[in-house]
Amino acid sequence: MKQAFSNDILSEELIHAETVAVVTLWSGGMTWSACAESLIRFTSEKVPICIWDDEGPSHEAIAELSRLEKKFNREVFYFRQNKNLGVVGNLNSAFATFINSDVIVLNSDIVVGPDWDQALRKVADSRTDVATVTSLSNGSGLFGIGEIPQLGKRIPTVDEFAALSEKVKQYSAHITPVVPTATSFCTLFTRKAINIVGLLDPEFSPGYGEEVDYSLRCSAYGFVHLAADSALVFHATGESFGDTTQNERKKLNDELVSRRYEYWQPFIDDYISDEDTPLARSKHLAKAALVGLKIVIDAEKVNPDLTGTFEGSSRLINALWQNPMVHSVTLVAPTHALQDLREWSKLHTNSVIDVVSLDELGNEKQYDIAFRPYQDYSGDTWPKVKRIARRNIVWHLDLIATHNPTYSLDFENFKLLDRAVTESLDQADAIGVLTKHVANDLQSTYGGKGLESKLFILQNGPTQSQALAKSNIYPDELQQLDSEPYILVLGTNYRHKNLTWLMRVFLMVRELGWVGRMVVVGPTPSIGGTVEQDYLLAESTIPSAFSFLGRVEEASKRLLLKGAKLVLVPSITEGWGLVPIEAALEGVPVISTDGGGLREVMPSDAVSLNIASDYESAVRIYNLLTNSLLSEKQLQLWVNKARNLSWSDSAESLVHAGRLSLSKASWLEESTIIQQQETDNEVIQPKSRRSQSFSDFFFSISRVFFPLNSKRREYLKKVFPSVRHSRTLS
């Protein structure tokens, strides 16, 4: 142990130090051993450690310090006062001693992590007007992030806390918040501020309130106080002065501050009540780094009826709960959807994902991130879900529905949809998009509040069915397909999927000499589908060339994929395109258009469909069906593309965007939250036409009693030749 003074002369090493770490010591305490060890191990060599002993009963503490010096081969400086001065007098003694240095003040009941002093030093150097820099800590208080679950109430080991502090440093956004005051458990005091403002006021001796008084004096001169949000220090509060609620000196000193600075109490109360200050964001980020993000997901539309949307959202949800930076995932849905979601969670996540009713939601911010894994078209569940999280993220898959009024029941419903989308984008803190195509489309179409700064790429991962290849659905059709080759088209039959065009092209493929049929699998929506014209085309040409299976089980779909010679994706536009990736992973060659996001998804050397030329597309399909070398090359290109995708990478992109959004101000205005609370029971719903609903009901019944291609249906067509439904030819 080195003496700070020799014959009343300060050590040469201390005279020239830019920064000195000063530990105020009385008696040590339960944290002292970990405190001393962490300082010896993790303080930079260029920063001398000085123990400033306030003539306390510190013999055992000094003995422990000597033991640690020898163990870790680093000496610290030591100085003992001639009489007890209290915290204020002891610190003023240090400030007056190190006249050429910035001074880091440290309590003897703290534990530091690697690079702790460098973090404070970097923040102090970030601007010219800095008076103090304070680290974050556990516990309550202005700089406290709350209790650290890994520790509870116990004192951590040095290595244990080092790992925790490293996580905070790794995931810090380096906001360096301006704060109202320092709290000197681990605080750097700049020499420039001490030189201008002076020392701590002795009237606050022995301690409490002195750093607030000093901070406010500095602020009056134009200095600022900062927080080092990349540094976390463990602070065993209460070892120095005991229970602060019972400390009479603290009460008196707090009253003294309030008398001197009448604005102080309302100022600090207002600051602490704001949950979106830069300091509040920094603390949320630090806590999330240690605990993980708590994510709530609006699962309003997470169901198999939305095929591509369900595939993407369910797999991303499954990857999220496995991400090491995620604490928990909770799904929120209307009551009628809860049972299906719980069964899905039990099957795919061992029920580690909670499923709760929309009606159970309160108003408090219980989560870090609210996530909507698809566009908000209704404005129903999402406004309620996003208000219970600190930040909200929307995964905007495409703009097909908002570009196309014919996909809505009527113009009123189209405007309601557009309004819900606009509001979700304006209030989103981050917006995930599948491809640059979607990002460009959003900016060209909406260009709303802060849109460009919110966008990030959140791509799909590889999608492959996990179902067993066995099925009893459509047994006759599947059995018939075994007898001849077929090509396969998968997906919901919207007009933009361009099936009618592909059917026309396929007839040309048959004319070129390929014998086989086209199998179309997937549901047809009540609005925006093309089933009528598709059947008309099929019946007017070669009915045996086409098979329309509608929706099938996942196992049946996989069986169909394995038997297909080629999978075709004729879509005019897509946000992404899951089908070609899924087909490739099943070992089936695929050909698609380059529509929308498909251009970014498809391999650069792959053969594609050209919707500008029927004949050229037919030739490309024919060549893939008849040239095994070309077909194998096409398959390998898509397989290589699929291998570069990962749902865990997608989950990581979302987690990163979540942390980044927590570092920025929220876009969800408080007035919007209050308004939503007042109108929760008055949500505007798209209107439905009674006649349309009845027609749809009749249509669904007719499919049961009069199956397509059945004798009963043919007889019905003869009896009622003029009756047609918008979703079918009969």
XYZ file of C-alpha atoms in Angstrom:
730
model
C 0.000 0.000 0.000
C 1.382 3.378 -1.023
C 1.003 6.462 1.149
C -0.601 9.345 -0.720
C 1.678 11.825 1.076
C 5.330 11.656 1.981
C 6.464 14.401 4.380
C 3.254 16.286 3.519
C 4.130 16.177 -0.174
C 1.660 14.510 -2.540
C 2.963 11.544 -4.529
C 4.313 12.496 -7.954
C 2.047 9.887 -9.567
C -1.023 11.565 -8.084
C 0.037 15.102 -8.944
C 0.049 14.396 -12.695
C -2.948 12.058 -12.956
C -5.726 13.266 -15.265
C -8.264 11.317 -13.212
C -8.070 9.978 -9.663
C -10.476 7.421 -8.140
C -11.184 8.326 -4.506
C -12.898 5.820 -2.215
C -14.383 7.369 0.924
C -13.867 4.839 3.726
C -15.232 4.647 7.254
C -15.296 1.070 8.416
C -15.740 -1.018 5.295
C -18.737 -3.322 5.614
C -20.068 -6.458 3.984
C -19.465 -5.136 0.470
C -15.923 -3.914 1.111
C -14.023 -7.013 -0.029
C -15.888 -7.159 -3.362
C -15.579 -3.378 -3.718
C -11.802 -3.355 -3.231
C -11.239 -6.392 -5.446
C -13.330 -5.010 -8.305
C -11.542 -1.648 -8.150
C -8.092 -3.253 -8.121
C -8.954 -5.564 -11.006
C -10.987 -3.287 -13.256
C -9.638 0.253 -12.805
C -7.319 1.471 -15.561
C -3.630 1.578 -14.682
C -3.543 5.265 -15.583
C -6.211 6.018 -12.942
C -4.720 5.835 -9.424
C -6.961 4.379 -6.716
C -6.910 6.377 -3.491
C -8.494 5.259 -0.218
C -9.561 8.361 1.718
C -10.024 7.061 5.268
C -12.184 9.322 7.461
C -10.503 8.153 10.695
C -12.933 5.267 11.038
C -12.668 1.789 12.589
C -11.136 0.544 9.344
C -8.324 -1.779 10.539
C -9.970 -4.956 9.207
C -10.871 -3.230 5.938
C -7.259 -2.124 5.429
C -5.992 -5.618 6.200
C -8.355 -7.045 3.570
C -7.191 -4.390 1.115
C -3.539 -5.358 1.669
C -4.386 -9.007 1.028
C -6.097 -8.134 -2.256
C -3.213 -5.903 -3.353
C -0.820 -8.821 -3.054
C -3.206 -11.273 -4.720
C -3.789 -9.106 -7.798
C -0.388 -7.395 -7.826
C -1.553 -3.794 -7.749
C -0.955 -1.237 -5.003
C -3.404 1.509 -4.120
C -2.778 4.847 -2.411
C -3.918 5.419 1.153
C -4.581 8.498 3.255
C -6.116 8.680 6.739
C -7.570 11.879 8.205
C -6.316 13.110 11.597
C -9.915 13.451 12.736
C -13.336 12.443 11.442
C -14.659 15.041 8.990
C -17.811 13.315 7.698
C -18.470 12.602 4.032
C -18.583 16.271 3.039
C -15.367 17.240 4.800
C -13.581 14.084 3.639
C -14.507 14.705 0.006
C -13.593 18.385 0.173
C -10.196 17.280 1.464
C -9.778 15.080 -1.630
C -10.998 17.791 -4.003
C -8.540 20.275 -2.462
C -5.708 17.755 -2.723
C -6.039 16.751 -6.390
C -5.973 20.255 -7.841
C -4.848 19.025 -11.287
C -7.258 16.110 -11.614
C -10.839 15.151 -12.195
C -11.991 13.130 -9.193
C -14.167 10.015 -9.307
C -15.939 9.734 -5.973
C -16.727 6.163 -4.887
C -18.602 4.759 -1.926
C -17.033 1.806 -0.119
C -20.237 -0.232 -0.646
C -20.092 -0.486 -4.459
C -18.864 -3.122 -6.937
C -17.645 -2.075 -10.383
C -17.237 -3.945 -13.655
C -14.647 -3.902 -16.463
C -13.865 -0.515 -18.047
C -16.074 1.312 -15.566
C -13.744 4.307 -15.233
C -13.153 4.551 -18.973
C -16.914 4.791 -19.511
C -17.133 7.755 -17.112
C -14.054 9.362 -18.636
C -15.438 9.052 -22.180
C -18.713 10.729 -21.196
C -16.869 13.518 -19.371
C -14.874 14.208 -22.531
C -17.958 14.177 -24.775
C -18.637 17.908 -24.267
C -16.985 20.960 -22.749
C -19.549 21.925 -20.110
C -19.657 18.766 -17.979
C -19.685 19.132 -14.191
C -20.394 15.520 -13.161
C -20.864 12.053 -14.679
C -22.717 9.358 -12.699
C -23.016 5.659 -13.502
C -26.198 3.606 -13.478
C -26.805 1.303 -10.527
C -29.118 -1.359 -9.204
C -31.944 -0.471 -6.849
C -34.180 2.591 -6.753
C -33.019 6.186 -6.806
C -32.476 8.482 -9.746
C -29.885 6.239 -11.434
C -31.318 2.899 -10.291
C -32.588 0.344 -12.804
C -34.399 -1.643 -10.108
C -33.545 -4.940 -8.503
C -31.421 -7.270 -10.622
C -33.271 -10.624 -10.636
C -30.065 -12.644 -10.894
C -28.910 -11.145 -7.580
C -32.013 -10.419 -5.554
C -30.916 -8.832 -2.273
C -27.490 -10.454 -2.043
C -24.065 -8.972 -2.791
C -22.630 -10.351 -6.055
C -19.222 -11.882 -6.514
C -16.826 -9.742 -8.519
C -16.867 -12.085 -11.523
C -20.627 -12.423 -11.384
C -21.164 -8.689 -11.471
C -18.487 -8.252 -14.132
C -20.563 -10.426 -16.480
C -23.705 -8.419 -15.727
C -22.031 -5.060 -16.240
C -20.548 -6.297 -19.529
C -24.058 -6.988 -20.809
C -25.142 -3.447 -19.989
C -22.078 -2.075 -21.766
C -22.655 -4.311 -24.793
C -26.260 -3.253 -25.307
C -25.981 0.386 -24.280
C -27.246 2.951 -26.772
C -24.730 5.518 -25.407
C -27.404 8.146 -24.949
C -25.402 9.931 -22.206
C -28.495 11.616 -20.736
C -28.410 15.078 -19.207
C -29.695 14.707 -15.645
C -30.808 17.199 -12.943
C -28.225 16.164 -10.352
C -25.388 13.829 -9.502
C -25.658 11.110 -6.850
C -22.149 10.494 -5.635
C -21.926 6.734 -5.107
C -19.873 6.524 -8.331
C -19.494 9.979 -9.849
C -16.801 11.815 -11.750
C -16.397 15.466 -10.680
C -14.598 17.562 -13.275
C -11.843 19.881 -12.094
C -13.193 22.735 -14.238
C -16.512 22.724 -12.338
C -14.835 22.464 -8.920
C -12.568 25.334 -9.887
C -15.482 27.587 -10.870
C -18.193 26.577 -8.379
C -16.080 25.611 -5.403
C -16.264 22.719 -2.944
C -19.197 20.961 -1.323
C -21.065 23.079 1.221
C -20.010 22.079 4.793
C -23.507 22.973 6.013
C -24.612 19.583 4.654
C -22.091 17.730 6.815
C -21.797 14.900 7.648
C -23.658 13.999 4.462
C -26.821 13.843 2.291
C -27.990 16.539 -0.059
C -24.514 17.954 -0.611
C -24.300 16.627 -4.187
C -27.737 18.078 -5.018
C -26.723 21.500 -3.723
C -23.427 21.261 -5.615
C -25.186 20.117 -8.812
C -27.685 22.988 -8.728
C -24.912 25.501 -8.171
C -23.109 24.063 -11.205
C -26.287 24.246 -13.301
C -26.668 27.904 -12.353
C -23.246 28.545 -13.879
C -24.128 26.736 -17.131
C -22.603 23.325 -16.430
C -24.481 20.085 -17.099
C -24.636 16.716 -15.371
C -24.555 13.475 -17.379
C -25.226 9.796 -16.839
C -22.810 7.158 -18.139
C -25.397 4.706 -19.477
C -22.792 2.135 -20.526
C -21.570 1.703 -16.931
C -23.449 -0.236 -14.268
C -22.277 -0.266 -10.644
C -23.657 -2.408 -7.845
C -24.550 -0.260 -4.849
C -25.386 -1.829 -1.482
C -27.375 1.178 -0.299
C -27.668 1.672 3.446
C -24.181 0.596 4.547
C -23.000 4.176 4.996
C -25.938 5.843 6.712
C -28.399 3.028 7.323
C -32.122 3.322 6.536
C -32.528 6.699 4.832
C -36.219 6.908 5.729
C -35.215 7.042 9.417
C -32.263 9.402 8.928
C -33.037 12.739 10.547
C -30.007 14.407 8.979
C -31.278 13.513 5.507
C -34.666 15.092 6.248
C -33.036 18.300 7.473
C -30.699 18.480 4.486
C -33.543 17.854 2.042
C -35.417 20.763 3.625
C -32.306 22.919 3.295
C -32.093 22.187 -0.435
C -35.796 22.999 -0.876
C -35.376 26.346 0.911
C -32.379 27.319 -1.196
C -33.899 26.218 -4.499
C -37.671 26.610 -4.474
C -37.955 25.108 -7.946
C -36.077 21.929 -6.987
C -38.850 19.701 -5.631
C -41.380 20.272 -8.439
C -38.512 20.085 -10.938
C -37.226 16.693 -9.760
C -40.763 15.340 -9.245
C -41.685 16.285 -12.805
C -38.476 14.761 -14.147
C -38.919 11.455 -12.336
C -42.574 11.157 -13.375
C -41.654 11.332 -17.063
C -41.068 7.747 -18.212
C -39.647 8.813 -21.558
C -36.657 10.962 -20.562
C -33.265 9.944 -21.980
C -32.316 8.687 -18.505
C -35.505 6.605 -18.256
C -34.745 5.098 -21.670
C -31.189 4.319 -20.626
C -32.391 2.550 -17.495
C -34.978 0.531 -19.436
C -32.268 -0.560 -21.871
C -29.904 -1.538 -19.075
C -32.616 -3.546 -17.341
C -33.566 -5.243 -20.615
C -29.913 -6.140 -21.197
C -29.864 -7.991 -17.875
C -33.377 -9.446 -17.827
C -34.336 -9.636 -21.493
C -37.128 -7.951 -23.420
C -40.720 -8.559 -22.417
C -42.634 -8.762 -25.693
C -46.402 -8.739 -26.177
C -47.766 -9.753 -29.581
C -51.074 -8.796 -31.113
C -52.255 -12.222 -32.292
C -55.582 -11.004 -33.692
C -54.857 -12.630 -37.065
C -52.447 -15.400 -36.090
C -54.477 -18.264 -37.502
C -54.086 -20.761 -40.367
C -56.746 -19.001 -42.465
C -54.142 -16.368 -43.355
C -51.712 -18.797 -44.949
C -48.564 -16.807 -45.692
C -49.147 -14.382 -42.834
C -49.661 -17.261 -40.407
C -46.556 -19.093 -41.624
C -44.359 -16.050 -41.114
C -45.813 -14.778 -37.859
C -46.005 -18.180 -36.129
C -42.419 -19.077 -36.999
C -41.111 -15.679 -35.953
C -42.988 -15.963 -32.645
C -41.470 -19.391 -32.132
C -37.971 -17.998 -32.781
C -38.520 -14.997 -30.512
C -39.047 -16.912 -27.280
C -35.829 -18.834 -27.979
C -33.786 -15.646 -28.410
C -31.418 -15.197 -25.431
C -32.250 -11.488 -25.203
C -35.981 -12.128 -24.796
C -37.390 -12.545 -21.293
C -40.923 -13.530 -22.272
C -43.432 -13.576 -25.127
C -47.157 -13.051 -24.554
C -49.872 -13.423 -27.174
C -53.012 -11.300 -26.955
C -56.145 -12.178 -28.901
C -59.918 -11.861 -28.815
C -61.650 -14.430 -26.619
C -62.889 -16.574 -29.511
C -59.305 -17.172 -30.724
C -57.723 -18.090 -27.389
C -58.245 -21.847 -27.493
C -56.621 -22.305 -30.907
C -53.689 -20.135 -29.860
C -53.181 -22.067 -26.651
C -53.179 -25.348 -28.558
C -50.637 -23.907 -30.991
C -48.460 -22.673 -28.100
C -48.623 -26.065 -26.400
C -47.599 -27.840 -29.598
C -44.810 -25.511 -30.747
C -43.454 -23.865 -27.587
C -44.237 -26.305 -24.775
C -46.630 -23.609 -23.526
C -43.786 -21.240 -22.587
C -45.686 -18.504 -24.428
C -48.541 -17.019 -22.429
C -51.851 -16.485 -24.200
C -54.179 -13.860 -22.716
C -57.490 -12.330 -23.663
C -57.752 -8.825 -25.029
C -60.264 -8.133 -22.273
C -57.649 -8.890 -19.594
C -55.370 -6.019 -20.606
C -54.936 -3.171 -18.175
C -53.591 0.296 -18.873
C -50.116 0.070 -17.331
C -47.007 -0.443 -19.432
C -46.288 -4.052 -18.531
C -44.052 -4.859 -21.514
C -41.021 -3.457 -23.273
C -42.168 -4.086 -26.842
C -45.590 -4.571 -28.431
C -45.350 -6.301 -31.812
C -47.935 -6.603 -34.563
C -46.736 -9.328 -37.011
C -48.806 -7.959 -39.925
C -50.531 -4.759 -40.957
C -53.280 -3.289 -38.791
C -56.311 -3.185 -41.085
C -59.071 -2.964 -38.472
C -57.850 -0.600 -35.750
C -59.488 -2.976 -33.273
C -57.018 -4.911 -31.106
C -53.742 -3.160 -31.942
C -54.508 0.238 -30.298
C -55.238 -1.605 -27.046
C -52.179 -3.850 -27.220
C -49.595 -1.232 -28.117
C -50.490 1.095 -25.249
C -49.376 -1.459 -22.611
C -45.783 -1.488 -23.897
C -43.073 1.152 -23.845
C -42.575 0.867 -27.597
C -44.515 -0.670 -30.482
C -43.339 -2.297 -33.701
C -45.394 -3.195 -36.775
C -44.333 -5.772 -39.362
C -45.668 -4.290 -42.587
C -45.680 -7.173 -45.049
C -46.969 -5.421 -48.171
C -49.282 -2.665 -49.422
C -51.424 -4.819 -51.696
C -54.703 -4.258 -49.831
C -54.143 -0.510 -49.442
C -53.346 -0.124 -53.146
C -56.424 -2.074 -54.226
C -59.949 -0.875 -53.278
C -61.464 -3.968 -54.946
C -60.073 -6.058 -52.079
C -62.424 -4.224 -49.719
C -66.176 -4.676 -49.406
C -66.820 -1.066 -50.393
C -65.103 2.301 -50.386
C -66.104 3.051 -46.798
C -64.393 -0.128 -45.619
C -61.378 0.665 -47.801
C -61.009 4.087 -46.159
C -61.325 2.586 -42.679
C -58.586 0.121 -43.570
C -56.370 2.869 -44.936
C -56.970 4.994 -41.845
C -56.024 2.148 -39.498
C -52.826 1.500 -41.466
C -51.872 5.190 -41.487
C -52.414 5.499 -37.730
C -50.373 2.367 -37.009
C -47.487 3.672 -39.123
C -47.549 7.168 -37.628
C -47.592 5.831 -34.061
C -45.132 2.982 -34.607
C -41.695 3.284 -33.031
C -40.247 0.915 -35.622
C -41.606 -0.673 -38.793
C -40.287 -3.976 -40.064
C -40.474 -4.601 -43.805
C -39.733 -7.805 -45.673
C -37.785 -6.215 -48.520
C -36.526 -2.898 -49.848
C -39.442 -3.046 -52.276
C -41.891 -2.730 -49.374
C -39.797 0.033 -47.789
C -39.811 2.043 -51.027
C -43.515 1.416 -51.501
C -44.267 2.678 -47.982
C -42.259 5.835 -48.493
C -43.899 6.496 -51.855
C -47.425 5.791 -50.596
C -47.491 7.124 -47.023
C -44.313 9.025 -46.197
C -45.756 9.700 -42.755
C -44.274 10.830 -39.458
C -40.623 9.816 -39.186
C -41.252 6.907 -41.557
C -37.787 6.618 -43.056
C -36.068 6.544 -39.646
C -38.416 3.813 -38.409
C -37.906 1.297 -41.222
C -35.775 -1.814 -40.859
C -35.550 -5.070 -42.803
C -37.318 -7.941 -41.048
C -37.212 -10.747 -43.569
C -38.809 -14.148 -43.448
C -36.817 -17.218 -42.580
C -36.865 -20.616 -44.285
C -40.356 -22.039 -44.191
C -40.777 -25.784 -44.329
C -43.725 -27.811 -43.147
C -43.165 -29.867 -39.997
C -46.250 -31.998 -40.591
C -45.953 -35.703 -41.344
C -46.464 -36.629 -44.991
C -49.742 -38.478 -44.494
C -53.302 -37.348 -45.003
C -56.867 -38.457 -45.466
C -58.031 -35.175 -46.978
C -59.112 -35.246 -50.648
C -58.141 -38.925 -50.981
C -59.642 -39.296 -54.478
C -57.786 -36.293 -55.871
C -54.479 -37.318 -54.303
C -54.845 -40.854 -55.572
C -55.597 -39.572 -59.055
C -52.511 -37.343 -59.002
C -50.301 -40.380 -58.468
C -51.144 -41.565 -61.967
C -49.762 -38.578 -63.909
C -47.207 -35.771 -63.439
C -48.351 -32.386 -62.222
C -47.130 -28.884 -61.498
C -48.276 -27.153 -58.337
C -49.531 -23.676 -57.473
C -49.880 -22.785 -53.772
C -51.499 -19.814 -52.068
C -54.674 -17.871 -51.460
C -56.331 -17.161 -54.797
C -56.288 -13.361 -54.861
C -56.246 -11.611 -58.218
C -52.703 -10.362 -57.750
C -51.603 -14.004 -57.467
C -52.248 -14.044 -61.232
C -53.569 -17.599 -61.501
C -55.778 -17.022 -64.564
C -52.760 -15.839 -66.553
C -50.753 -18.878 -65.476
C -53.551 -21.212 -66.546
C -53.426 -19.651 -69.992
C -49.663 -20.096 -70.092
C -49.962 -23.695 -68.913
C -52.186 -24.556 -71.874
C -49.324 -23.405 -74.090
C -46.943 -25.662 -72.134
C -49.190 -28.610 -72.993
C -49.197 -27.533 -76.623
C -45.398 -27.644 -76.532
C -45.675 -31.336 -75.688
C -45.673 -31.752 -71.904
C -48.383 -34.100 -70.664
C -49.628 -33.459 -67.165
C -51.899 -31.218 -65.146
C -51.826 -28.097 -63.017
C -52.883 -28.536 -59.392
C -54.084 -25.429 -57.586
C -54.072 -25.553 -53.772
C -55.315 -22.831 -51.445
C -58.451 -21.028 -50.310
C -60.335 -18.455 -52.347
C -61.286 -15.252 -50.512
C -64.851 -13.974 -50.665
C -63.549 -10.644 -51.961
C -60.728 -10.304 -54.479
C -60.623 -13.913 -55.679
C -60.627 -15.226 -59.256
C -62.201 -18.638 -58.891
C -65.087 -17.930 -61.279
C -62.934 -16.943 -64.233
C -60.495 -19.731 -63.415
C -63.201 -22.368 -63.599
C -64.638 -20.821 -66.727
C -61.235 -21.027 -68.379
C -60.741 -24.601 -67.222
C -64.173 -25.773 -68.414
C -63.894 -23.992 -71.756
C -60.569 -25.609 -72.620
C -59.296 -28.871 -71.136
C -60.948 -29.497 -67.757
C -58.776 -32.531 -67.109
C -55.682 -30.318 -67.253
C -56.576 -28.562 -63.986
C -57.336 -29.683 -60.431
C -58.613 -27.221 -57.818
C -58.197 -28.685 -54.346
C -58.931 -25.618 -52.229
C -57.515 -25.557 -48.707
C -55.766 -28.746 -47.579
C -54.155 -29.880 -44.355
C -50.491 -29.101 -43.796
C -49.624 -32.781 -44.157
C -51.499 -32.969 -47.476
C -49.697 -29.870 -48.736
C -46.343 -31.441 -47.969
C -47.376 -34.626 -49.757
C -48.427 -32.590 -52.775
C -45.119 -30.719 -52.762
C -43.087 -33.904 -52.733
C -44.976 -35.246 -55.735
C -44.815 -32.092 -57.862
C -42.510 -31.743 -60.852
C -42.404 -27.984 -60.538
C -43.876 -25.282 -58.283
C -44.985 -22.043 -59.936
C -45.390 -18.579 -58.350
C -47.053 -16.332 -60.963
C -47.776 -13.392 -58.621
C -47.791 -9.857 -60.009
C -46.489 -8.497 -56.717
C -45.393 -9.880 -53.341
C -43.893 -8.388 -50.232
C -41.658 -11.431 -49.986
C -42.746 -14.855 -51.262
C -42.688 -17.839 -48.901
C -43.808 -20.453 -51.421
C -40.627 -20.729 -53.542
C -38.457 -21.104 -50.407
C -40.794 -23.736 -48.992
C -40.819 -25.665 -52.271
C -37.036 -25.621 -52.579
C -36.613 -26.969 -49.050
C -38.914 -29.849 -49.997
C -36.633 -30.617 -52.954
C -38.952 -29.283 -55.665
C -37.735 -26.994 -58.479
C -39.536 -23.651 -58.545
C -40.089 -20.810 -60.989
C -41.570 -17.449 -60.044
C -42.060 -13.957 -61.367
C -39.866 -11.144 -60.109
C -42.956 -9.298 -58.861
C -42.348 -6.828 -56.046
C -40.200 -8.311 -53.298
C -39.698 -11.561 -55.226
C -36.985 -9.797 -57.231
C -34.924 -9.435 -54.030
C -35.741 -12.919 -52.774
C -35.007 -14.960 -55.892
C -31.445 -16.045 -56.776
C -29.868 -13.770 -59.352
C -29.187 -16.604 -61.844
C -32.552 -18.330 -61.506
C -34.965 -18.699 -64.417
C -38.081 -16.564 -63.884
C -41.527 -16.110 -65.370
C -42.084 -13.125 -67.653
C -45.670 -11.906 -67.300
C -45.166 -9.686 -70.349
C -44.858 -12.750 -72.608
C -47.087 -15.832 -72.417
C -45.005 -17.777 -74.936
C -41.640 -16.993 -73.328
C -42.958 -18.055 -69.946
C -44.409 -21.252 -71.390
C -41.046 -22.148 -72.967
C -39.213 -21.579 -69.675
C -41.677 -23.785 -67.815
C -41.431 -26.487 -70.511
C -37.622 -26.449 -70.393
C -37.612 -26.876 -66.609
C -40.048 -29.787 -66.914
C -38.105 -31.598 -69.636
C -34.432 -30.688 -69.004
C -33.210 -32.410 -65.834
C -29.892 -30.515 -65.747
C -31.641 -27.155 -65.979
C -34.194 -28.244 -63.384
C -31.509 -29.412 -60.945
C -29.577 -26.151 -61.338
C -32.747 -24.133 -60.671
C -33.474 -26.164 -57.566
C -29.951 -25.780 -56.214
C -30.029 -22.010 -56.670
C -33.193 -21.748 -54.595
C -31.919 -24.219 -51.988
C -28.761 -22.139 -51.530
C -30.931 -19.060 -51.126
C -33.049 -20.803 -48.483
C -29.961 -21.931 -46.555
C -28.934 -18.316 -46.089
C -32.193 -17.569 -44.297
C -32.819 -18.124 -40.621
C -35.788 -17.419 -38.374
C -33.369 -16.916 -35.519
C -31.754 -14.136 -37.581
C -35.194 -12.611 -38.145
C -35.901 -12.736 -34.408
C -32.532 -11.097 -33.745
C -33.404 -8.295 -36.190
C -36.624 -7.669 -34.298
C -34.874 -7.742 -30.916
C -32.256 -5.286 -32.166
C -34.976 -2.969 -33.484
C -36.750 -3.249 -30.146
C -33.672 -2.209 -28.194
C -33.025 0.633 -30.625
C -36.596 1.897 -30.320
C -36.285 1.892 -26.530
C -33.373 4.308 -26.883
C -35.518 6.839 -28.759
C -38.569 8.868 -27.862
C -41.928 7.155 -28.233
C -44.113 7.997 -31.225
C -47.252 6.987 -29.330
C -48.483 10.264 -27.911
C -50.050 10.302 -24.447
C -53.126 12.068 -25.785
C -53.650 9.183 -28.189
C -53.466 6.679 -25.338
C -56.040 8.611 -23.287
C -58.325 8.933 -26.281
C -58.043 5.207 -26.941
C -58.944 4.390 -23.339
C -62.065 6.512 -23.647
C -63.160 4.872 -26.886
C -62.216 1.243 -26.277
C -65.865 0.264 -26.306
C -66.666 2.392 -29.329
C -64.233 1.035 -31.916
C -65.407 1.674 -35.460
C -65.844 -1.612 -37.305
C -66.097 -2.070 -41.072
C -69.728 -2.482 -42.016
C -70.909 -5.671 -43.650
C -73.721 -6.051 -46.139
C -76.477 -8.343 -44.967
C -77.129 -9.594 -48.487
C -73.439 -10.365 -49.019
C -73.237 -12.274 -45.708
C -76.286 -14.356 -46.633
C -74.871 -15.012 -50.078
C -71.561 -16.173 -48.569
C -73.433 -18.441 -46.155
C -75.453 -19.952 -48.980
C -72.293 -20.419 -51.014
C -70.533 -22.301 -48.203
C -73.568 -24.589 -47.763
C -73.783 -25.230 -51.507
C -70.173 -26.442 -51.582
C -71.123 -29.129 -49.054
C -74.332 -30.417 -50.648
C -73.333 -29.764 -54.249
C -69.572 -30.532 -54.535
C -67.720 -29.214 -57.558
C -67.785 -31.547 -60.584
C -70.510 -33.684 -58.944
C -73.607 -34.903 -60.813
C -75.826 -33.020 -58.344
C -74.045 -29.746 -59.136
C -74.327 -30.332 -62.895
C -78.064 -30.949 -62.486
C -78.372 -27.745 -60.411
C -76.661 -25.758 -63.184
C -79.155 -27.059 -65.723
C -82.161 -26.234 -63.531
C -80.891 -22.722 -62.616
C -78.673 -21.722 -65.562
C -78.718 -17.983 -64.726
C -77.755 -18.248 -61.040
C -74.133 -17.322 -60.335
C -72.158 -16.431 -57.225
C -69.226 -14.014 -57.290
C -66.918 -16.699 -55.917
C -67.769 -19.492 -58.338
C -69.221 -20.145 -61.756
C -72.312 -21.793 -60.273
